[in-house]
PDB file of C-alpha atoms in Angstrom:
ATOM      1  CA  UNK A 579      12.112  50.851 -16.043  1.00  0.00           C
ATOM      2  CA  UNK A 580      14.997  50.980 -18.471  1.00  0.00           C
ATOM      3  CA  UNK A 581      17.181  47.956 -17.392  1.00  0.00           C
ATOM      4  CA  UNK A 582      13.702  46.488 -17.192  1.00  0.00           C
ATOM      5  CA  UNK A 583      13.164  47.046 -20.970  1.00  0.00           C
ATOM      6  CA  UNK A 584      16.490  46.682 -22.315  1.00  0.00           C
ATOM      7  CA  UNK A 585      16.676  43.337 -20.303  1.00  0.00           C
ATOM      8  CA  UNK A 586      13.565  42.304 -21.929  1.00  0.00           C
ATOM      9  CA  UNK A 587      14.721  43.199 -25.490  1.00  0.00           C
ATOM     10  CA  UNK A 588      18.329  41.319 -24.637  1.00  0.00           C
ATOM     11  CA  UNK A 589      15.987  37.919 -24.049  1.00  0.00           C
ATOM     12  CA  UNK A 590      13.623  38.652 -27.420  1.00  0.00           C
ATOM     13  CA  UNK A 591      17.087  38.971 -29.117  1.00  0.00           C
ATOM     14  CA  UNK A 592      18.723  36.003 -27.733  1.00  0.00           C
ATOM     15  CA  UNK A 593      15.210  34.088 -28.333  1.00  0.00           C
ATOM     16  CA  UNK A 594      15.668  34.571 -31.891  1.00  0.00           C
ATOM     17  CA  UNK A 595      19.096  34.324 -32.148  1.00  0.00           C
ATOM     18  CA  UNK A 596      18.736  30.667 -30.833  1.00  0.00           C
ATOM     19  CA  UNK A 597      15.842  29.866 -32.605  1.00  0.00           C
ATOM     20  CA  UNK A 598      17.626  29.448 -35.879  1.00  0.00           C
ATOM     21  CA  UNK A 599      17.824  25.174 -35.686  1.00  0.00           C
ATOM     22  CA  UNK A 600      14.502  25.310 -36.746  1.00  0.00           C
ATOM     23  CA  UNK A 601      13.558  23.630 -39.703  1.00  0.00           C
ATOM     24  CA  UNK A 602      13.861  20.750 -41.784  1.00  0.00           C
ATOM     25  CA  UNK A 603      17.294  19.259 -41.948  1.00  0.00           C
ATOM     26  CA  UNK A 604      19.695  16.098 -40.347  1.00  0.00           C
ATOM     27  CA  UNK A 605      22.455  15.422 -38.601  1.00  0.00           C
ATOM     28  CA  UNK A 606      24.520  13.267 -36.200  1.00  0.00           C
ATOM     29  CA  UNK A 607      24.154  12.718 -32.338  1.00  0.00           C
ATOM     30  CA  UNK A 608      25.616  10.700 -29.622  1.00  0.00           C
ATOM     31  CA  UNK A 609      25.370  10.782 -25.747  1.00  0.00           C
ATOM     32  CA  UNK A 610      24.931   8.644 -22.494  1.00  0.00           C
ATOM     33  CA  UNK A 611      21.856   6.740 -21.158  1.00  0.00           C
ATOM     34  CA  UNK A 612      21.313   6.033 -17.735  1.00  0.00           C
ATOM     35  CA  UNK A 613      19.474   2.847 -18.015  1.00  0.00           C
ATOM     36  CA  UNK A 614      18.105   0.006 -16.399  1.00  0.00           C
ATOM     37  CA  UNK A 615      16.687  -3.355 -17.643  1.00  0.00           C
ATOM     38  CA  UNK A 616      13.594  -5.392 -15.484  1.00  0.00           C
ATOM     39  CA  UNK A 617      13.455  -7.650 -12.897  1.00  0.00           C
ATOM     40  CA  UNK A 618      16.179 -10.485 -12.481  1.00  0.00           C
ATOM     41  CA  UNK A 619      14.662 -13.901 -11.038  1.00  0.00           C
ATOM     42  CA  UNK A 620      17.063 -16.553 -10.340  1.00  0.00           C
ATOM     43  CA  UNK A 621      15.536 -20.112  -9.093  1.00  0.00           C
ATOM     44  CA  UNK A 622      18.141 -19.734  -6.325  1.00  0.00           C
ATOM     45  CA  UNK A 623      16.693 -16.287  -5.149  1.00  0.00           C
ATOM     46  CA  UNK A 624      14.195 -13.828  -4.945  1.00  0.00           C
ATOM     47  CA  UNK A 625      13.668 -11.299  -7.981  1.00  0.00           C
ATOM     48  CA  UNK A 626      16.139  -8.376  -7.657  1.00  0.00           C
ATOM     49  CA  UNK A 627      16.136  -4.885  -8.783  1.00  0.00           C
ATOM     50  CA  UNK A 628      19.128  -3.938 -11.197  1.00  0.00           C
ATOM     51  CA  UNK A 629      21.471  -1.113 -10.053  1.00  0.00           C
ATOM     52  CA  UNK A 630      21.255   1.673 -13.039  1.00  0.00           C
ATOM     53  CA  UNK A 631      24.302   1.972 -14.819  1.00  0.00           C
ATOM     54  CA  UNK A 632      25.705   4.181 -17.950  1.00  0.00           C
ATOM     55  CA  UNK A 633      25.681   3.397 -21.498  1.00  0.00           C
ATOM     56  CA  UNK A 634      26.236   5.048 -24.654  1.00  0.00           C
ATOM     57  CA  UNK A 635      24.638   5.981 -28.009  1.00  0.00           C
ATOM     58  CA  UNK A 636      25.399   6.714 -31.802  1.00  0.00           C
ATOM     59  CA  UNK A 637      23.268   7.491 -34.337  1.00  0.00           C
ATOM     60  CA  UNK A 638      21.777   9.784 -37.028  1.00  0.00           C
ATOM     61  CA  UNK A 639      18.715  12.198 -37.458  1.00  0.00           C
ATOM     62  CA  UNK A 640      16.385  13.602 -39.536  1.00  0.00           C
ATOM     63  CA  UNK A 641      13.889  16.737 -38.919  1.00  0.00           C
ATOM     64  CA  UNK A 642      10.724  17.648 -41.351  1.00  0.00           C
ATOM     65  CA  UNK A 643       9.128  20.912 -40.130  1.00  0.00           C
ATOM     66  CA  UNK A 644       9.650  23.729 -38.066  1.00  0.00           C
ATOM     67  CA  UNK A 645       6.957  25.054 -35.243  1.00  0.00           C
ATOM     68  CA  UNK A 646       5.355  21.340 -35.232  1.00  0.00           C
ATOM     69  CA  UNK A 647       8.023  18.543 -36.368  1.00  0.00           C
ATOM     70  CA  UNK A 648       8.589  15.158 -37.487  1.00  0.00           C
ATOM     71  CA  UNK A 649      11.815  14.110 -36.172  1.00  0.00           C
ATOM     72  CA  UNK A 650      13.043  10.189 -36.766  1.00  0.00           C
ATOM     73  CA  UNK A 651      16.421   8.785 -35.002  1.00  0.00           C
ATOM     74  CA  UNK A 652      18.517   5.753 -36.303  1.00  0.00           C
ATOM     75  CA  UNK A 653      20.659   5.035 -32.958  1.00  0.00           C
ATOM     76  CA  UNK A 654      23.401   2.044 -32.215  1.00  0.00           C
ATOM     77  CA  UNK A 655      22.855   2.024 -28.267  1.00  0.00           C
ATOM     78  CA  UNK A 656      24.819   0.073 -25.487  1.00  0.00           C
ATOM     79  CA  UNK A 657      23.204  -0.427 -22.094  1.00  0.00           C
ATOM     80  CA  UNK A 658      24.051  -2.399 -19.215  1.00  0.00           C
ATOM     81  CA  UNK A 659      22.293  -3.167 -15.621  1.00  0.00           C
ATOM     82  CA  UNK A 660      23.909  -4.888 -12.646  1.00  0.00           C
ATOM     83  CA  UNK A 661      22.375  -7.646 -10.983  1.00  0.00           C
ATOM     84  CA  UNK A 662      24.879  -8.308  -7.521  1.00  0.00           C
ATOM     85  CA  UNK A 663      28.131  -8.020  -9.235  1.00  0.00           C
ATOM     86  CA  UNK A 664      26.754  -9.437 -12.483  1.00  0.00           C
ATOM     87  CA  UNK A 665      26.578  -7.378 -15.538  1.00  0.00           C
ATOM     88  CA  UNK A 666      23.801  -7.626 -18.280  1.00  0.00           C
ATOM     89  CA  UNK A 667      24.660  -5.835 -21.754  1.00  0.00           C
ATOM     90  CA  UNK A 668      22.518  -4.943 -24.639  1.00  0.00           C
ATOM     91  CA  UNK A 669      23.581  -3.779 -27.851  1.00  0.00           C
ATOM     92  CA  UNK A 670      20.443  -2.981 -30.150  1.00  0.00           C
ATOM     93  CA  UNK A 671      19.498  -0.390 -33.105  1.00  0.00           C
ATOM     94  CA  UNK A 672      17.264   1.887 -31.832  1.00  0.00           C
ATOM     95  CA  UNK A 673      14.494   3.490 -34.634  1.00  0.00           C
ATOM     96  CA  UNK A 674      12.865   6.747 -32.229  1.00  0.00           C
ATOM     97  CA  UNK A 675       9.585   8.141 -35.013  1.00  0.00           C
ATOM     98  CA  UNK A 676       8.953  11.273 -32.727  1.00  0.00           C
ATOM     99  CA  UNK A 677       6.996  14.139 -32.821  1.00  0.00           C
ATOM    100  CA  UNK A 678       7.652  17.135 -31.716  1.00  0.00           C
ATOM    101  CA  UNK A 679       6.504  21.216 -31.325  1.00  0.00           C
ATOM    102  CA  UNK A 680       8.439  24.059 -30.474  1.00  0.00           C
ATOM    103  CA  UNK A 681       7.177  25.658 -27.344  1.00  0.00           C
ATOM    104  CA  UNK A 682       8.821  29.054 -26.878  1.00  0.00           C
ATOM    105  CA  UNK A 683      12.218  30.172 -28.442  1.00  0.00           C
ATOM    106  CA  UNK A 684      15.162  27.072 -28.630  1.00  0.00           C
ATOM    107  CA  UNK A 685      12.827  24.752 -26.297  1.00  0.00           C
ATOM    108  CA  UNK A 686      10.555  22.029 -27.872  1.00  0.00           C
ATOM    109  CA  UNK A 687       8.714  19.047 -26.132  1.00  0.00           C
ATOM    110  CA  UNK A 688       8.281  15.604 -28.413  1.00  0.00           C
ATOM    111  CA  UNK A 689       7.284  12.227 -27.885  1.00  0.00           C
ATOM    112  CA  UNK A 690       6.769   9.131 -30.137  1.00  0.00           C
ATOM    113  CA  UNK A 691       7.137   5.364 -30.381  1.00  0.00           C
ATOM    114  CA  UNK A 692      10.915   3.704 -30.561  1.00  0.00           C
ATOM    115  CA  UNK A 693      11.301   0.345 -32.175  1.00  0.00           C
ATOM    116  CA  UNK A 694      14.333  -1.557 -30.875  1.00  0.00           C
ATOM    117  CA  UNK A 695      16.179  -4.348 -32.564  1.00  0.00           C
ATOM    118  CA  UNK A 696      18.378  -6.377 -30.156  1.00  0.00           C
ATOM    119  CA  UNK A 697      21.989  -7.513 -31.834  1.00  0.00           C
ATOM    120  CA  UNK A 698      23.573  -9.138 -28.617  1.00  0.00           C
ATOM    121  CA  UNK A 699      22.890  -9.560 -25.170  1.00  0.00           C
ATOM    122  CA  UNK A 700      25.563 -11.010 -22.064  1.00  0.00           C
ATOM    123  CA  UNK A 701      25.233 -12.122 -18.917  1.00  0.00           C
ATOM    124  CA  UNK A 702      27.732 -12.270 -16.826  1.00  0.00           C
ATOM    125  CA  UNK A 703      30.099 -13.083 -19.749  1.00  0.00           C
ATOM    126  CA  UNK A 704      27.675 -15.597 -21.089  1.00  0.00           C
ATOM    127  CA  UNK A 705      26.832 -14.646 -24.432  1.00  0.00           C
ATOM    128  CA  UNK A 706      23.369 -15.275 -25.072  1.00  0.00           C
ATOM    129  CA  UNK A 707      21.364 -14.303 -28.491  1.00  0.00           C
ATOM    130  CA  UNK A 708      17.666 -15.327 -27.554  1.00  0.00           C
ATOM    131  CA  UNK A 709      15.891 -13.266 -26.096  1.00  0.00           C
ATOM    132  CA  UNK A 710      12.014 -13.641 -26.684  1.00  0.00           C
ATOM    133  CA  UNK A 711      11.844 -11.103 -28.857  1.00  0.00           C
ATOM    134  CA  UNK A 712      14.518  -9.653 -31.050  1.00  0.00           C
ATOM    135  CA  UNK A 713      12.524  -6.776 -31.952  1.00  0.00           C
ATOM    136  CA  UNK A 714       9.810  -4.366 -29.466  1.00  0.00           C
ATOM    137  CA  UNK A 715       8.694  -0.868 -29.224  1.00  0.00           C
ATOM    138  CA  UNK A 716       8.457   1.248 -26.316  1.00  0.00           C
ATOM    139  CA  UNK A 717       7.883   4.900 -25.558  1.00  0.00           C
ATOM    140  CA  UNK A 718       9.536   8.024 -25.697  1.00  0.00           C
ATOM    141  CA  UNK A 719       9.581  11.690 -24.574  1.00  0.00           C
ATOM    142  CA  UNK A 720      11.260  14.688 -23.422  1.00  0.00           C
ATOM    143  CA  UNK A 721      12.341  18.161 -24.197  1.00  0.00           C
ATOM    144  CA  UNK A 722      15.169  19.530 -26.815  1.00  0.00           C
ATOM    145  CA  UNK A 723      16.993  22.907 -26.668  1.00  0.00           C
ATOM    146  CA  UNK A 724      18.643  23.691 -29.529  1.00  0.00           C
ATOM    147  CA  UNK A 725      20.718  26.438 -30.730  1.00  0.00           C
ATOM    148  CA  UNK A 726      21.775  27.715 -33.961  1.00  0.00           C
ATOM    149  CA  UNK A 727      23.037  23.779 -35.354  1.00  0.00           C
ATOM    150  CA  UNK A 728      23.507  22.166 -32.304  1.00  0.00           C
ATOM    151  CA  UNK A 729      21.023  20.352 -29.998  1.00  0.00           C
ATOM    152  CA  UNK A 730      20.707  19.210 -26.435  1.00  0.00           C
ATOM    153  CA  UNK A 731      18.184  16.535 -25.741  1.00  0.00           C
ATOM    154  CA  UNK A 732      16.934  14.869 -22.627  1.00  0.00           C
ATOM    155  CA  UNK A 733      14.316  12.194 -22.766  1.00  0.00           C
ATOM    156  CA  UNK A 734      12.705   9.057 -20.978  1.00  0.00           C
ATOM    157  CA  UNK A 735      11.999   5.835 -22.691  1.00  0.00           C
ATOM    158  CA  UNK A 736      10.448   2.617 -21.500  1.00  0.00           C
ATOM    159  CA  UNK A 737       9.483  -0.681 -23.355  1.00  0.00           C
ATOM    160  CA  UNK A 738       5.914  -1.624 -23.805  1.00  0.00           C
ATOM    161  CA  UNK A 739       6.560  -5.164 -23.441  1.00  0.00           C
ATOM    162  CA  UNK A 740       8.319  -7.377 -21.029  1.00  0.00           C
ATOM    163  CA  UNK A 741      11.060  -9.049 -23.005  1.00  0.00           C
ATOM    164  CA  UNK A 742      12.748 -11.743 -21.186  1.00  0.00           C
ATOM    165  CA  UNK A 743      16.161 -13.591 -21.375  1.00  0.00           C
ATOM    166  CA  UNK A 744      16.973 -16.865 -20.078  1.00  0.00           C
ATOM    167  CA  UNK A 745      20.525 -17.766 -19.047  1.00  0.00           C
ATOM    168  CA  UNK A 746      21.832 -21.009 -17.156  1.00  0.00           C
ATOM    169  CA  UNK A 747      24.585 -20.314 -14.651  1.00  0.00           C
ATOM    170  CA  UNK A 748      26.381 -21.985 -12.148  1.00  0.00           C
ATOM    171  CA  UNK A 749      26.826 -24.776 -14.120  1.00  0.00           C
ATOM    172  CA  UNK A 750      23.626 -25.078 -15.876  1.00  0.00           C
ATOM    173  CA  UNK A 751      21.944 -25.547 -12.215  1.00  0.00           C
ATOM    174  CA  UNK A 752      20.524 -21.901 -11.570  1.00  0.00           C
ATOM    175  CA  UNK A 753      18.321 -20.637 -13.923  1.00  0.00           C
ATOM    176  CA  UNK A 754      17.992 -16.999 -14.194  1.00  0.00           C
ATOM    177  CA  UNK A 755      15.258 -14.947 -15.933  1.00  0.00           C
ATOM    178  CA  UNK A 756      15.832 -11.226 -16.587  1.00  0.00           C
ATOM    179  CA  UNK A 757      13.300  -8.841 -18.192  1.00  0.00           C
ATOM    180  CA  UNK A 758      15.291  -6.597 -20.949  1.00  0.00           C
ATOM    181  CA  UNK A 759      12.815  -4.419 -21.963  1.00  0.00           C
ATOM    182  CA  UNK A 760      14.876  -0.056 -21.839  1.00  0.00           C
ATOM    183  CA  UNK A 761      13.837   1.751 -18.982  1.00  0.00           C
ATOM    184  CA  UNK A 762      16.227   4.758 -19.193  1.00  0.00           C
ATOM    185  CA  UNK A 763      16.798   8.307 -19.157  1.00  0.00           C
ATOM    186  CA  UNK A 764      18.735   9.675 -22.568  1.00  0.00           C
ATOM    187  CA  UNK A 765      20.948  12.957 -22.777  1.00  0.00           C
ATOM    188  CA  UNK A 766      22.095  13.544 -26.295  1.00  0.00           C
ATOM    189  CA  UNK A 767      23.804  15.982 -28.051  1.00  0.00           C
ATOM    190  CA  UNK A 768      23.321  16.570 -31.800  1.00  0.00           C
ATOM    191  CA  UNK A 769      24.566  18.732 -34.590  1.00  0.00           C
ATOM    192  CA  UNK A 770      23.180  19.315 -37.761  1.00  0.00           C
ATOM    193  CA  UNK A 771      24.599  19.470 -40.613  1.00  0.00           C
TER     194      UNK A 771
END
């Protein structure tokens, strides 16, 4: 019964201890994103899958509240997907608005609407800066553990919207179609300052 209470009172302890990253404040974070773009139609095949691949993110945060939060994310984000040996990149600002609520010591769930603004996109060394829409909003959401100043973060997002890009290859005779709308998994790591 003793180890039984003491180990109880170690875990209340530590639960506070970590709990102190609560509360308004910013900060920076960066991490990787395992990401994926649509569905790749070429007129000379069928549509295609992309293999996942990793990218990268930078960025900057703000927090307003403590128990139930308002948390938005200013993010410079890399992806890229592989079609058969071909490699589509996106570089976009990412603008997360989430909201979030602390469940039970460091651990909090959120979700919220992420507006993307596309800078460049390149297939297969093609440069290419039309996609359909420069800017779209998708959805994300996930859990955060955080601890004392520094956070861990992993979330899902996914576009709302298809968002398609149109590049000519093979000397302008194959015409390929690729939806670019985020369909990724995020880990970040933030610290607040």
């Amino acid at each position: 019964m003793k180890k039984i209470i003491l180990m109880l009172s170690v875990v209340v302890g530590a639960l506070q201890l970590t709990s102190a990253q609560s509360g308004s404040g910013y900060g920076i974070k960066g991490g990787l994103n395992y990401s994926s773009n649509g569905n790749f139609i070429s007129s000379s095949s069928n549509i295609k899958h992309s293999d996942r691949n990793i990218g990268f993110h930078l960025g900057v945060f703000a927090k307003f509240g403590s128990r139930l939060y308002f948390k938005p994310e200013l993010m410079y984000t890399s992806t890229s997907s592989e079609y058969n040996r071909n490699e589509f990149k996106i570089q976009k600002i990412d603008l997360p608005a989430l909201v979030g609520i602390r469940l039970i010591g460091p651990l909090s769930a959120f979700v919220g609407p992420s507006f993307q603004y596309i800078i460049d996109s390149k297939y297969d060394d093609i440069d290419y800066d039309n996609i359909e829409e420069d800017i779209s909003m998708g959805l994300q959401f996930g859990f955060a553990l955080n601890i004392r100043n520094i956070g861990l973060d992993l979330r899902y997002e996914r576009g709302f919207n298809s968002n398609e890009a149109e590049f000519l290859t093979d000397n302008n005779a194959n015409l390929v179609t690729i939806d670019s709308r985020p369909d990724q998994l995020i880990l970040s790591l933030s610290i607040r300052m």
